[in-house]
Coordinates of C-alpha atoms in Angstrom, one line a residue:
M26 CA 126.7 68.6 104.5
N27 CA 129.3 69.8 102.9
D28 CA 129.5 73.7 103.1
L29 CA 130.4 74.2 99.6
V30 CA 127.9 71.9 98.3
A31 CA 125.3 73.9 100.6
N32 CA 126.7 77.1 99.3
I33 CA 126.5 76.0 95.6
V34 CA 122.7 75.0 96.0
G35 CA 122.2 78.4 98.2
S36 CA 123.6 80.3 95.1
A37 CA 121.7 78.1 92.3
A38 CA 118.5 79.0 94.4
A39 CA 119.2 82.8 94.6
I40 CA 120.2 82.9 91.1
C41 CA 116.9 81.0 90.2
S42 CA 114.5 83.5 92.3
I43 CA 116.3 86.8 90.9
T44 CA 116.4 85.8 87.5
S45 CA 112.6 84.2 87.3
F46 CA 111.3 88.0 87.2
A47 CA 113.2 88.8 83.7
P48 CA 111.2 86.7 81.2
Q49 CA 107.8 88.6 82.6
G50 CA 109.7 91.8 82.8
I51 CA 111.1 91.5 79.2
K52 CA 107.5 90.4 77.8
I53 CA 105.9 93.6 79.3
W54 CA 108.7 95.9 78.3
K55 CA 108.6 94.7 74.8
E56 CA 104.8 94.6 74.3
R57 CA 104.2 97.5 76.5
D58 CA 101.3 95.7 78.0
A59 CA 100.9 94.3 81.5
S60 CA 97.1 93.6 81.6
S61 CA 97.9 90.0 81.8
V62 CA 99.8 90.3 84.9
S63 CA 98.2 90.1 88.2
L64 CA 98.4 93.1 90.6
K65 CA 97.6 91.1 93.6
T66 CA 100.2 88.4 93.0
Y67 CA 103.2 90.9 92.3
S68 CA 102.0 93.0 95.2
L69 CA 102.1 90.0 97.5
T70 CA 105.4 89.0 96.0
V71 CA 107.4 92.5 96.6
T72 CA 105.8 92.6 100.2
C73 CA 107.3 88.9 100.8
F74 CA 110.7 90.1 99.6
I75 CA 110.4 93.1 101.6
L76 CA 109.9 91.0 104.7
W77 CA 112.8 88.5 103.8
V78 CA 115.1 91.5 103.5
G79 CA 113.8 92.7 106.9
Y80 CA 114.4 89.1 108.3
G81 CA 118.0 88.9 106.5
V82 CA 118.9 92.4 108.0
M83 CA 117.5 91.4 111.7
T84 CA 119.3 87.9 111.7
Q85 CA 122.3 89.4 109.8
A86 CA 121.9 86.6 107.3
W87 CA 123.5 88.5 104.5
P88 CA 123.0 85.9 101.7
V89 CA 119.3 86.0 102.3
T90 CA 119.5 89.9 102.6
V91 CA 121.2 90.2 99.5
S92 CA 119.5 87.6 97.4
N93 CA 116.4 88.8 98.3
S94 CA 117.2 92.3 97.9
F95 CA 118.0 91.6 94.2
A96 CA 114.9 89.5 93.8
L97 CA 112.9 92.7 95.4
V98 CA 114.4 94.9 92.7
M99 CA 113.2 92.7 89.8
A100 CA 109.9 92.0 91.2
S101 CA 109.5 95.6 91.8
G102 CA 110.3 96.3 88.2
V103 CA 107.7 94.2 87.1
L104 CA 105.0 95.7 89.6
F105 CA 106.1 99.1 88.5
M106 CA 105.5 98.0 84.6
K107 CA 102.4 96.5 85.7
W108 CA 101.2 99.9 87.0
R109 CA 103.0 101.8 83.9
F110 CA 101.3 99.5 81.1
R111 CA 98.5 98.4 82.8
D112 CA 96.2 99.5 79.8
G113 CA 98.8 99.1 77.2
D114 CA 101.5 101.8 75.9
P115 CA 100.1 105.0 77.2
E116 CA 102.4 106.8 74.4
S117 CA 100.7 104.8 71.8
K118 CA 97.2 106.3 72.7
D119 CA 98.4 109.7 72.2
A120 CA 99.5 109.0 68.4

């Protein structure tokens, strides 16, 4: 297989993986509500990305390491907001 084509496909996959968490993160941030987000799913997803980053480091597969590191940051952001806004915006309850 042509290396250029493989790199294009791999780069597209990495971009899709990384940005796939943005819509959920933006929705949570705007609504200040993460009650509909599955804690188990995002916990498993974050664990998965941690393992992929570890695998990438151990095998020196830097494209795997870098792309999964970015995806880990995005998924961790959603997981953090799940914890932060699990019952809606805590600041709006003080008012």
